[in-house]
Structure formats: C-alpha cells, structure tokens
Coordinates of N, CA and C and ligand atoms in Angstrom, one line a residue:
M1168 N 5.2 -17.0 12.5 CA 5.3 -15.5 12.5 C 3.8 -15.0 12.4
H1169 N 3.5 -14.1 13.4 CA 2.2 -13.5 13.4 C 2.3 -12.1 12.5
A1170 N 1.5 -12.1 11.4 CA 1.6 -11.0 10.5 C 0.3 -10.3 10.5
V1171 N 0.4 -8.9 10.8 CA -0.8 -8.1 10.7 C -0.8 -7.3 9.4
G1172 N -1.9 -7.2 8.7 CA -2.0 -6.4 7.5 C -2.8 -5.1 7.8
I1173 N -2.2 -4.0 7.2 CA -2.9 -2.7 7.4 C -3.2 -2.3 5.9
V1174 N -4.5 -2.0 5.7 CA -5.0 -1.5 4.3 C -5.3 0.0 4.5
A1175 N -4.5 0.8 3.8 CA -4.9 2.3 3.8 C -6.0 2.4 2.7
A1176 N -7.1 2.8 3.2 CA -8.4 2.8 2.4 C -9.2 4.1 2.6
A1177 N -8.5 5.1 3.2 CA -9.3 6.2 3.7 C -9.3 7.4 2.7
G1178 N -8.7 7.1 1.4 CA -8.6 8.3 0.4 C -10.0 8.5 -0.2
S1179 N -10.2 9.7 -0.7 CA -11.4 10.0 -1.3 C -11.6 9.6 -2.8
G1180 N -10.4 9.5 -3.4 CA -10.5 9.1 -4.9 C -11.0 10.1 -5.8
L1181 N -10.7 11.4 -5.5 CA -11.2 12.5 -6.4 C -10.7 12.3 -7.7
R1182 N -9.4 11.8 -8.0 CA -8.9 11.6 -9.2 C -9.6 10.5 -10.1
L1183 N -10.3 9.6 -9.3 CA -11.0 8.6 -10.1 C -12.3 9.0 -10.6
G1184 N -12.9 10.2 -9.9 CA -14.1 10.7 -10.3 C -15.3 9.9 -9.9
A1185 N -15.2 8.9 -8.9 CA -16.3 8.2 -8.4 C -17.1 9.0 -7.4
D1186 N -18.4 8.5 -7.2 CA -19.1 9.2 -6.3 C -19.2 8.5 -4.8
V1187 N -18.3 7.5 -4.7 CA -18.0 6.9 -3.5 C -16.6 6.8 -3.3
P1188 N -16.1 6.7 -1.9 CA -14.6 6.7 -1.6 C -14.1 5.5 -2.6
K1189 N -12.8 5.8 -3.1 CA -12.3 5.0 -4.1 C -12.2 3.5 -3.6
A1190 N -11.9 3.3 -2.4 CA -11.8 1.8 -2.0 C -13.1 1.0 -2.1
L1191 N -14.2 1.7 -2.2 CA -15.6 1.1 -2.3 C -15.8 0.9 -3.7
V1192 N -15.2 1.5 -4.7 CA -15.6 1.3 -6.2 C -15.5 -0.2 -6.6
P1193 N -16.4 -0.8 -7.3 CA -16.3 -2.2 -7.6 C -15.4 -2.5 -8.8
L1194 N -14.7 -3.6 -8.6 CA -13.8 -4.1 -9.8 C -14.3 -5.6 -9.9
A1195 N -14.8 -6.0 -11.0 CA -15.3 -7.2 -11.3 C -16.3 -7.6 -10.2
G1196 N -17.1 -6.7 -9.7 CA -18.2 -6.9 -8.7 C -17.6 -7.0 -7.3
R1197 N -16.4 -6.7 -7.0 CA -15.9 -6.7 -5.6 C -15.2 -5.4 -5.4
P1198 N -15.5 -4.7 -4.2 CA -14.9 -3.4 -4.0 C -13.4 -3.5 -3.8
L1199 N -12.7 -2.5 -4.3 CA -11.2 -2.5 -4.2 C -10.7 -2.9 -2.9
V1200 N -11.3 -2.5 -1.8 CA -10.9 -2.8 -0.4 C -10.9 -4.2 -0.2
R1201 N -11.9 -4.8 -0.6 CA -12.2 -6.2 -0.4 C -11.1 -7.1 -1.2
W1202 N -10.8 -6.6 -2.4 CA -9.6 -7.3 -3.2 C -8.3 -7.2 -2.3
A1203 N -8.1 -6.0 -1.7 CA -6.7 -5.9 -1.0 C -6.8 -6.8 0.3
V1204 N -7.9 -6.8 1.0 CA -8.0 -7.6 2.2 C -7.8 -9.1 1.8
D1205 N -8.4 -9.5 0.8 CA -8.5 -11.0 0.4 C -7.0 -11.3 0.1
T1206 N -6.3 -10.5 -0.7 CA -4.9 -10.7 -1.1 C -4.0 -10.8 0.0
L1207 N -4.1 -10.0 1.0 CA -3.3 -10.1 2.1 C -3.6 -11.5 2.8
R1208 N -4.7 -11.8 3.0 CA -5.1 -13.1 3.6 C -4.5 -14.2 2.9
A1209 N -4.8 -14.2 1.6 CA -4.3 -15.4 0.7 C -2.8 -15.5 0.8
G1210 N -2.1 -14.4 1.0 CA -0.7 -14.5 1.0 C -0.1 -14.8 2.4
G1211 N -0.9 -15.0 3.5 CA -0.4 -15.4 4.8 C -0.6 -14.5 5.9
V1212 N -1.3 -13.3 5.8 CA -1.5 -12.4 6.8 C -2.7 -13.0 7.6
T1213 N -2.6 -12.9 9.0 CA -3.6 -13.5 9.8 C -4.7 -12.5 10.3
E1214 N -4.2 -11.3 10.5 CA -5.1 -10.2 11.1 C -5.1 -8.9 10.2
V1215 N -6.2 -8.3 10.0 CA -6.3 -7.2 9.1 C -6.9 -5.9 9.7
V1216 N -6.3 -4.8 9.7 CA -6.8 -3.6 10.1 C -7.0 -2.6 8.9
V1217 N -8.2 -2.0 8.7 CA -8.4 -1.1 7.6 C -8.7 0.3 7.9
A1218 N -7.9 1.2 7.4 CA -8.3 2.7 7.8 C -9.3 3.1 6.7
V1219 N -10.4 3.6 7.1 CA -11.6 4.0 6.3 C -11.9 5.5 6.5
P1220 N -12.5 6.0 5.6 CA -13.1 7.4 5.8 C -14.1 7.4 7.0
A1221 N -14.0 8.2 7.9 CA -14.8 8.1 9.2 C -16.3 8.1 8.9
A1222 N -16.6 8.9 7.8 CA -18.1 8.9 7.5 C -18.7 7.8 6.8
D1223 N -17.8 6.8 6.4 CA -18.2 5.7 5.5 C -18.0 4.3 6.2
R1224 N -17.8 4.3 7.5 CA -17.6 3.1 8.2 C -18.5 2.0 8.0
A1225 N -19.8 2.3 8.0 CA -21.0 1.4 7.8 C -20.8 0.7 6.5
A1226 N -20.5 1.5 5.4 CA -20.5 0.9 4.1 C -19.2 0.1 3.9
F1227 N -18.2 0.4 4.6 CA -17.0 -0.5 4.6 C -17.3 -1.7 5.4
A1228 N -18.0 -1.7 6.5 CA -18.2 -2.9 7.3 C -19.0 -3.9 6.5
A1229 N -19.9 -3.4 5.7 CA -20.9 -4.2 4.9 C -20.2 -5.0 3.8
V1230 N -19.0 -4.6 3.5 CA -18.4 -5.4 2.4 C -17.2 -6.1 2.9
L1231 N -16.9 -6.0 4.2 CA -15.7 -6.7 4.5 C -16.0 -7.9 5.6
P1232 N -15.2 -8.8 5.8 CA -15.4 -9.9 6.7 C -15.5 -9.3 8.2
D1233 N -16.3 -10.0 9.0 CA -16.6 -9.4 10.4 C -15.4 -9.3 11.3
D1234 N -14.3 -10.1 11.0 CA -13.2 -10.1 11.8 C -12.1 -9.0 11.4
V1235 N -12.4 -8.3 10.4 CA -11.5 -7.1 10.0 C -11.8 -6.0 10.9
V1236 N -10.7 -5.4 11.5 CA -10.8 -4.2 12.4 C -10.9 -2.9 11.5
L1237 N -11.9 -2.1 11.8 CA -11.9 -0.8 11.0 C -11.5 0.3 12.0
V1238 N -10.8 1.3 11.5 CA -10.4 2.5 12.2 C -10.6 3.7 11.3
D1239 N -10.8 4.8 11.9 CA -11.1 6.1 11.2 C -9.8 6.4 10.6
G1240 N -9.7 6.8 9.4 CA -8.5 7.2 8.7 C -8.2 8.7 9.0
G1241 N -7.2 9.3 8.6 CA -6.8 10.7 8.7 C -6.9 11.5 7.5
A1242 N -6.3 12.8 7.6 CA -6.3 13.5 6.4 C -5.3 13.2 5.3
T1243 N -4.4 12.5 5.8 CA -3.3 12.0 4.8 C -3.1 10.6 5.0
R1244 N -2.4 9.9 4.0 CA -2.2 8.4 4.1 C -1.3 8.1 5.3
T1245 N -0.3 9.1 5.5 CA 0.5 8.8 6.8 C -0.4 8.7 8.0
A1246 N -1.3 9.7 8.1 CA -2.1 9.8 9.3 C -3.1 8.5 9.4
S1247 N -3.4 8.0 8.3 CA -4.3 6.8 8.2 C -3.5 5.6 8.7
V1248 N -2.3 5.5 8.2 CA -1.6 4.3 8.6 C -1.2 4.4 10.0
R1249 N -0.8 5.6 10.5 CA -0.6 5.8 11.9 C -1.7 5.3 12.8
A1250 N -2.9 5.7 12.4 CA -4.1 5.2 13.2 C -4.3 3.8 13.1
A1251 N -4.2 3.1 12.1 CA -4.3 1.7 11.9 C -3.2 0.9 12.7
L1252 N -2.1 1.4 12.7 CA -1.0 0.8 13.4 C -1.2 0.8 14.9
S1253 N -1.8 1.9 15.4 CA -2.1 1.9 16.9 C -3.2 0.9 17.2
A1254 N -3.9 0.5 16.2 CA -5.0 -0.5 16.5 C -4.6 -1.9 16.3
A1255 N -3.4 -2.1 15.7 CA -2.9 -3.5 15.3 C -2.4 -4.2 16.7
S1256 N -2.7 -5.5 16.6 CA -2.2 -6.2 17.9 C -0.8 -6.1 18.2
A1257 N -0.5 -5.8 19.3 CA 1.0 -5.7 19.8 C 1.6 -7.1 19.8
A1258 N 0.8 -8.2 19.7 CA 1.4 -9.5 19.6 C 2.0 -9.8 18.2
A1259 N 1.8 -9.0 17.2 CA 2.2 -9.3 15.9 C 3.8 -9.1 15.8
D1260 N 4.4 -9.9 15.1 CA 5.9 -9.9 14.9 C 6.1 -8.8 13.7
V1261 N 5.3 -8.9 12.7 CA 5.5 -8.0 11.5 C 4.2 -7.5 11.0
V1262 N 4.4 -6.3 10.3 CA 3.2 -5.6 9.8 C 3.4 -5.4 8.3
L1263 N 2.4 -5.7 7.6 CA 2.4 -5.4 6.1 C 1.4 -4.3 5.8
V1264 N 2.0 -3.2 5.2 CA 1.1 -2.0 4.9 C 0.8 -2.1 3.4
H1265 N -0.6 -2.0 3.0 CA -1.0 -2.2 1.6 C -1.9 -1.1 1.4
D1266 N -1.9 -0.7 -0.1 CA -2.9 0.3 -0.5 C -4.1 -0.5 -1.0
A1267 N -5.3 0.1 -0.6 CA -6.5 -0.6 -1.2 C -6.6 -0.3 -2.7
A1268 N -5.8 0.7 -3.1 CA -5.8 1.2 -4.6 C -4.9 0.2 -5.4
R1269 N -4.5 -0.9 -4.8 CA -3.7 -1.9 -5.6 C -4.4 -3.2 -5.6
P1270 N -5.7 -3.3 -6.1 CA -6.5 -4.5 -5.9 C -6.1 -5.8 -6.5
L1271 N -5.3 -5.7 -7.6 CA -4.9 -6.9 -8.3 C -3.5 -7.5 -7.9
T1272 N -3.0 -7.0 -6.8 CA -1.7 -7.5 -6.3 C -1.7 -9.0 -6.1
P1273 N -1.0 -9.8 -6.8 CA -1.1 -11.2 -6.6 C -0.6 -11.6 -5.1
P1274 N -1.1 -12.6 -4.5 CA -0.7 -13.1 -3.1 C 0.7 -13.5 -3.1
E1275 N 1.3 -13.8 -4.3 CA 2.7 -14.1 -4.3 C 3.6 -13.1 -3.9
V1276 N 3.1 -11.8 -4.1 CA 4.0 -10.6 -3.7 C 3.9 -10.5 -2.2
V1277 N 2.7 -10.8 -1.6 CA 2.7 -10.8 0.0 C 3.7 -11.9 0.5
G1278 N 3.7 -13.0 -0.2 CA 4.5 -14.2 0.3 C 6.0 -13.8 0.1
R1279 N 6.4 -13.0 -1.0 CA 7.8 -12.7 -1.1 C 8.2 -11.8 0.1
V1280 N 7.3 -10.7 0.4 CA 7.6 -9.8 1.5 C 7.6 -10.6 2.8
L1281 N 6.7 -11.4 3.1 CA 6.7 -12.2 4.3 C 8.0 -13.0 4.4
A1282 N 8.5 -13.6 3.3 CA 9.6 -14.5 3.3 C 10.9 -13.6 3.7
A1283 N 11.0 -12.5 3.2 CA 12.1 -11.6 3.4 C 12.2 -11.2 4.9
L1284 N 11.0 -11.0 5.4 CA 10.9 -10.6 7.0 C 11.3 -11.8 7.8
E1285 N 10.8 -13.0 7.3 CA 11.1 -14.2 8.1 C 12.6 -14.5 8.1
A1286 N 13.3 -14.0 6.9 CA 14.7 -14.2 6.8 C 15.6 -13.2 7.5
G1287 N 14.7 -12.2 8.2 CA 15.4 -11.3 9.1 C 15.5 -9.8 8.6
A1288 N 14.8 -9.6 7.4 CA 14.7 -8.0 7.1 C 13.9 -7.3 8.0
R1289 N 14.3 -6.0 8.3 CA 13.5 -5.1 9.1 C 12.5 -4.3 8.4
A1290 N 12.8 -4.2 7.1 CA 11.9 -3.3 6.2 C 12.2 -3.9 4.7
V1291 N 11.1 -4.1 4.1 CA 11.2 -4.6 2.7 C 10.1 -4.2 1.9
V1292 N 10.4 -3.8 0.6 CA 9.3 -3.3 -0.3 C 9.4 -4.0 -1.7
P1293 N 8.2 -4.2 -2.4 CA 8.2 -4.8 -3.6 C 8.6 -3.6 -4.6
V1294 N 9.4 -3.9 -5.6 CA 9.9 -2.9 -6.6 C 9.8 -3.5 -8.0
L1295 N 9.8 -2.6 -9.0 CA 9.9 -2.9 -10.3 C 10.9 -2.0 -11.1
P1296 N 11.5 -2.5 -12.1 CA 12.4 -1.6 -12.8 C 11.7 -0.6 -13.6
V1297 N 12.4 0.4 -14.1 CA 11.9 1.4 -15.0 C 12.2 1.2 -16.4
V1298 N 11.4 1.2 -17.2 CA 11.7 0.9 -18.7 C 12.1 2.2 -19.5
D1299 N 11.4 3.3 -19.1 CA 11.7 4.5 -19.9 C 12.9 5.2 -19.5
T1300 N 13.4 6.1 -20.5 CA 14.6 6.9 -20.1 C 14.1 7.9 -18.8
T1301 N 15.0 8.1 -17.9 CA 14.5 9.0 -16.8 C 15.4 10.1 -16.7
V1302 N 14.8 11.3 -16.4 CA 15.5 12.5 -16.4 C 15.0 13.3 -15.2
A1303 N 15.8 14.3 -14.7 CA 15.3 15.3 -13.8 C 15.0 16.6 -14.5
V1304 N 13.9 17.3 -14.0 CA 13.6 18.5 -14.7 C 13.5 19.6 -13.7
G1305 N 13.7 20.8 -14.0 CA 13.7 22.0 -13.1 C 12.2 22.5 -13.1
P1306 N 12.0 23.5 -12.3 CA 10.5 24.2 -12.2 C 10.1 24.7 -13.6
D1307 N 11.0 25.0 -14.5 CA 10.6 25.5 -15.9 C 10.4 24.4 -16.8
G1308 N 10.4 23.1 -16.3 CA 10.1 22.0 -17.3 C 11.4 21.6 -18.1
M1309 N 12.5 22.3 -17.9 CA 13.6 22.0 -18.7 C 14.4 20.9 -18.0
I1310 N 15.1 20.0 -18.9 CA 15.7 18.8 -18.4 C 17.1 19.4 -17.6
T1311 N 17.4 19.0 -16.4 CA 18.6 19.5 -15.8 C 19.6 18.4 -15.7
G1312 N 19.2 17.1 -15.9 CA 20.2 16.1 -16.0 C 19.6 14.7 -16.2
A1313 N 20.4 13.7 -16.4 CA 20.0 12.3 -16.6 C 20.0 11.6 -15.3
L1314 N 19.0 10.6 -15.0 CA 18.9 9.9 -13.8 C 19.2 8.5 -14.4
P1315 N 20.2 7.9 -14.0 CA 20.5 6.5 -14.6 C 19.3 5.6 -14.2
R1316 N 18.7 5.1 -15.2 CA 17.5 4.3 -14.8 C 17.7 2.9 -14.1
E1317 N 19.0 2.4 -14.2 CA 19.4 1.3 -13.6 C 19.4 1.4 -12.1
Q1318 N 19.4 2.6 -11.6 CA 19.5 2.8 -10.1 C 18.0 3.2 -9.6
I1319 N 17.1 3.2 -10.6 CA 15.8 3.6 -10.2 C 14.7 2.4 -10.1
R1320 N 13.9 2.4 -9.1 CA 12.8 1.4 -9.0 C 11.5 2.1 -8.8
R1321 N 10.4 1.6 -9.2 CA 9.0 1.9 -8.8 C 8.7 1.1 -7.6
V1322 N 8.1 1.7 -6.6 CA 7.9 1.1 -5.4 C 6.4 0.8 -5.2
Q1323 N 6.0 -0.5 -4.8 CA 4.7 -0.8 -4.6 C 4.4 -1.2 -3.3
T1324 N 3.2 -1.8 -3.0 CA 2.8 -2.3 -1.7 C 2.3 -3.6 -1.9
P1325 N 2.2 -4.6 -1.0 CA 2.5 -4.3 0.5 C 3.9 -4.2 0.9
Q1326 N 4.2 -3.2 1.8 CA 5.5 -3.1 2.3 C 5.5 -3.6 3.7
G1327 N 6.6 -4.4 3.9 CA 6.7 -5.2 5.2 C 7.7 -4.7 6.2
F1328 N 7.4 -4.8 7.5 CA 8.3 -4.2 8.4 C 8.2 -5.1 9.7
S1329 N 9.3 -5.2 10.5 CA 9.1 -5.7 11.9 C 8.3 -4.7 12.5
R1330 N 7.4 -5.3 13.4 CA 6.4 -4.4 14.0 C 7.1 -3.2 14.8
A1331 N 8.2 -3.7 15.6 CA 8.9 -2.7 16.4 C 9.6 -1.6 15.6
T1332 N 10.0 -2.0 14.5 CA 10.7 -1.0 13.6 C 9.7 0.0 13.1
L1333 N 8.5 -0.5 12.7 CA 7.5 0.5 12.2 C 6.9 1.4 13.3
V1334 N 6.7 0.8 14.4 CA 6.2 1.5 15.5 C 7.1 2.6 16.0
Q1335 N 8.5 2.2 16.1 CA 9.4 3.2 16.5 C 9.6 4.3 15.5
A1336 N 9.5 4.0 14.2 CA 9.7 5.1 13.2 C 8.5 6.0 13.2
Y1337 N 7.2 5.5 13.3 CA 6.1 6.3 13.4 C 6.1 7.2 14.7
G1338 N 6.7 6.6 15.8 CA 6.9 7.3 17.0 C 7.8 8.5 16.8
R1339 N 8.9 8.4 16.0 CA 9.7 9.5 15.9 C 9.3 10.5 14.8
L1340 N 8.3 10.2 14.0 CA 7.9 11.0 12.9 C 7.0 12.2 13.5
P1341 N 7.2 13.4 13.1 CA 6.5 14.5 13.5 C 5.0 14.4 13.2
T1342 N 4.0 14.7 14.1 CA 2.6 14.4 14.1 C 2.1 14.7 12.6
H1343 N 2.4 15.8 12.0 CA 1.8 16.3 10.7 C 2.7 15.9 9.5
A1344 N 3.7 15.2 9.7 CA 4.5 14.8 8.6 C 3.7 14.1 7.6
E1345 N 4.0 14.2 6.2 CA 3.2 13.6 5.3 C 4.3 13.0 4.2
L1346 N 4.3 11.6 4.2 CA 5.2 10.9 3.4 C 4.4 9.9 2.5
T1347 N 4.9 9.6 1.3 CA 3.9 8.9 0.4 C 3.9 7.4 0.6
D1348 N 4.8 7.0 1.3 CA 4.8 5.5 1.7 C 5.4 5.3 3.0
D1349 N 5.4 3.9 3.5 CA 5.9 3.7 4.8 C 7.5 3.4 4.8
A1350 N 7.9 3.0 3.7 CA 9.3 2.8 3.5 C 10.0 4.2 3.8
A1351 N 9.4 5.2 3.4 CA 10.0 6.6 3.6 C 10.0 6.8 5.1
V1352 N 9.0 6.4 5.8 CA 8.9 6.7 7.2 C 10.1 6.0 8.0
V1353 N 10.3 4.6 7.6 CA 11.4 3.9 8.3 C 12.8 4.5 7.8
H1354 N 12.8 4.8 6.5 CA 14.2 5.4 6.0 C 14.5 6.6 6.8
S1355 N 13.5 7.4 7.0 CA 13.8 8.8 7.8 C 14.3 8.5 9.2
A1356 N 13.9 7.2 9.7 CA 14.4 6.9 11.1 C 15.9 6.2 10.9
G1357 N 16.4 6.2 9.7 CA 17.7 5.5 9.6 C 17.7 4.0 9.3
V1358 N 16.5 3.4 9.1 CA 16.4 1.9 8.9 C 16.8 1.7 7.5
K1359 N 17.6 0.6 7.2 CA 17.8 0.2 5.7 C 16.7 -0.5 5.3
V1360 N 16.2 -0.3 4.0 CA 15.0 -0.9 3.4 C 15.5 -1.8 2.3
G1361 N 15.1 -3.1 2.4 CA 15.4 -4.1 1.3 C 14.3 -4.1 0.2
T1362 N 14.6 -4.9 -0.8 CA 13.6 -5.0 -2.0 C 13.4 -6.4 -2.3
V1363 N 12.1 -6.7 -2.8 CA 11.8 -8.0 -3.4 C 11.2 -7.6 -4.8
A1364 N 11.0 -8.6 -5.6 CA 10.4 -8.4 -6.9 C 8.8 -8.0 -6.7
G1365 N 8.4 -6.9 -7.3 CA 7.0 -6.5 -7.4 C 6.4 -7.3 -8.6
D1366 N 5.2 -6.7 -8.9 CA 4.5 -7.4 -10.0 C 3.6 -6.3 -10.7
E1367 N 3.7 -6.3 -12.1 CA 2.8 -5.2 -12.8 C 1.4 -5.2 -12.4
R1368 N 0.9 -6.4 -12.0 CA -0.5 -6.5 -11.7 C -0.8 -5.8 -10.4
A1369 N 0.2 -5.4 -9.7 CA 0.0 -4.6 -8.4 C -0.1 -3.1 -8.7
A1370 N -0.4 -2.7 -9.9 CA -0.4 -1.3 -10.4 C -1.5 -0.6 -9.5
K1371 N -1.2 0.7 -9.4 CA -2.3 1.5 -8.5 C -3.3 2.0 -9.4
V1372 N -4.6 1.9 -8.9 CA -5.7 2.5 -9.6 C -5.9 3.8 -9.0
T1373 N -5.6 4.9 -10.0 CA -5.7 6.3 -9.5 C -6.7 7.0 -10.4
V1374 N -6.7 6.8 -11.8 CA -7.6 7.6 -12.6 C -8.5 6.6 -13.3
A1375 N -9.6 7.1 -13.9 CA -10.5 6.2 -14.5 C -9.9 5.2 -15.5
H1376 N -9.0 5.6 -16.2 CA -8.3 4.6 -17.2 C -7.7 3.4 -16.5
D1377 N -7.1 3.6 -15.3 CA -6.5 2.5 -14.5 C -7.5 1.5 -14.3
L1378 N -8.9 2.0 -13.9 CA -9.9 1.1 -13.5 C -10.4 0.2 -14.8
V1379 N -10.4 0.9 -15.8 CA -10.8 0.1 -17.1 C -9.8 -1.0 -17.4
L1380 N -8.5 -0.7 -17.3 CA -7.4 -1.7 -17.4 C -7.5 -2.8 -16.3
A1381 N -7.8 -2.4 -15.1 CA -8.0 -3.5 -14.1 C -9.1 -4.4 -14.3
E1382 N -10.2 -3.7 -14.8 CA -11.4 -4.6 -15.2 C -11.1 -5.6 -16.2
L1383 N -10.3 -5.2 -17.3 CA -9.8 -6.2 -18.3 C -9.0 -7.3 -17.6
Q1384 N -8.0 -6.9 -16.7 CA -7.2 -7.9 -16.2 C -7.9 -8.8 -15.2
A1385 N -8.8 -8.2 -14.5 CA -9.7 -9.1 -13.5 C -10.5 -10.1 -14.1
R1386 N -10.8 -9.8 -15.5 CA -11.7 -10.7 -16.1 C -10.9 -11.6 -17.1
A1387 N -9.7 -11.4 -17.2 CA -8.8 -12.2 -18.2 C -8.6 -13.7 -17.6
Ligands
C5P2620 O1 -4.0 8.9 -3.0 P1 -3.2 7.7 -3.3 O2 -3.7 6.9 -4.4 O3 -1.7 7.9 -3.2 O4 -3.5 6.8 -1.9 C1 -2.9 5.6 -1.7 C2 -3.6 4.7 -0.7 O5 -3.7 5.5 0.6 C3 -5.1 4.6 -1.2 O6 -5.4 3.1 -1.0 C4 -5.9 5.5 -0.3 O7 -7.3 5.0 0.1 C5 -5.1 5.7 1.0 N1 -5.3 6.9 1.7 C6 -5.7 6.8 3.1 N2 -5.9 8.0 3.8 C7 -5.7 9.2 3.2 C8 -5.3 9.3 1.7 C9 -5.1 8.0 1.1 O8 -5.8 5.7 3.7 N3 -6.0 10.3 3.8

C-alpha cells in the first residue's frame, strides 16, 4: 500500500506566543514539524508533503529531509490540507493527514490507522475517551443539558483516508469552507468514518504549558 503523509504545518502559533511559526519551535532540540514527519515515516508512510507558511519555506526546508515536498499553506487548516493534497502523488492508495502540532504521536498510532485502511476502511481517525463529565452550555454559559460521555471521543491525528475518498470530499467542499479536521470534510460528503485507539502522547501543543509538558515527555 502506497501511503502519502500530509503534515499541516502552516499555522502561526499565536497562542503559543513564539516568535517563529509553531511548527518550527524546537522540542528536545528538534522542530515540531520534524517530529511529525519522522513519526509518519517510522509508522510506514513513504512520501510526505508538508504545508508551510509561504514566507517561511526556506526555514522549513532547512530542517526537513530533502525528499519532503513543501507547499504553501493557506489561511485556514482546511486550505492548507487542500493545497498539500493537490501536490500528493496520484499513485498513492491512501493519505494520512497529521498535525505538526502533535509531535509526540507514537508511530504505533500511524500503524493502527494504516492497518485499518489496509483492512478496507475509507476513513479512520484515532480517538480517546473523555474522562470528565460532559455538558452542553448555552451562549449565557448556563448548562442546557448533559452529553453522555460514553458517546463522546476526542479526535486526534493522523487521520487516514483512501486517496480517492479524500480527493472527492475536498472536491465537493466549498472553496472557503473551514472545518477543524479532515474527518469532518469526508463526513460532510456522506462517508462513514471509523475509529482506532489514539494515544495521550499525541496531545496537541497549543499553548506554552503544552510545550513544557511535551519537553518533559520527550526527555522521559
Ligand atoms: O491552530 P491549530 O492548532 O488547530 O492547528 C492545527 C494544525 O493545523 C497545526 O499543525 C497548524 O500548523 C496547522 N495549520 C495549517 N494552516 C493554517 C492553520 C493551521 O496548516 N492556516
């Protein structure tokens, strides 16, 4: 199975408060984007396309292997993945879309996603259970009802798709649509999305506190 990995790395990382794009921030001496690329490869992906901020292409090229393809990202994650998808090899059977912001994702998660695709899934995402009580709130902050946590999952990346499924779903998506992940893109096209076990180590680095925790984990 020919698997292409897409890394969404074109975010600015304003919430992290760094003076470089978030994906270039070092974690245990390695930029977040490099961790993400290395994880995909270690898990069985053969080709990688990375969406980067257009102004920082050279800085990304300097920290990534020569055979990684770089494309200019867009104003939203959805636009960045769309750009990377159009640069991915048409020979690929499956596409895995991963966030640069999840540097410590173990390669085993990549392996579980690939195995599900190999077994015939058209779309599959790694998920984790929710341990807290979950509720819905209204615009006034008041609780409007309970959400049974048994039915709720936290969704991580890499998310895997048959290439044809993802290309068709992006083809149907309005140009300026903005969704928070790719499972939502294929779901909006009527595709059923399966799940495999995620991993707490695949947590997203969003704010400075997350980076401190990731440093501790990376050095453990
Ligand atoms: O902002 P957030 O943490 O949700 O971003 C998730 C991932 O999407 C990050 O790895 C970020 O670099 C990427 N992204 C992107 N293009 C954008 C915005 C975010 O590739 N315009």
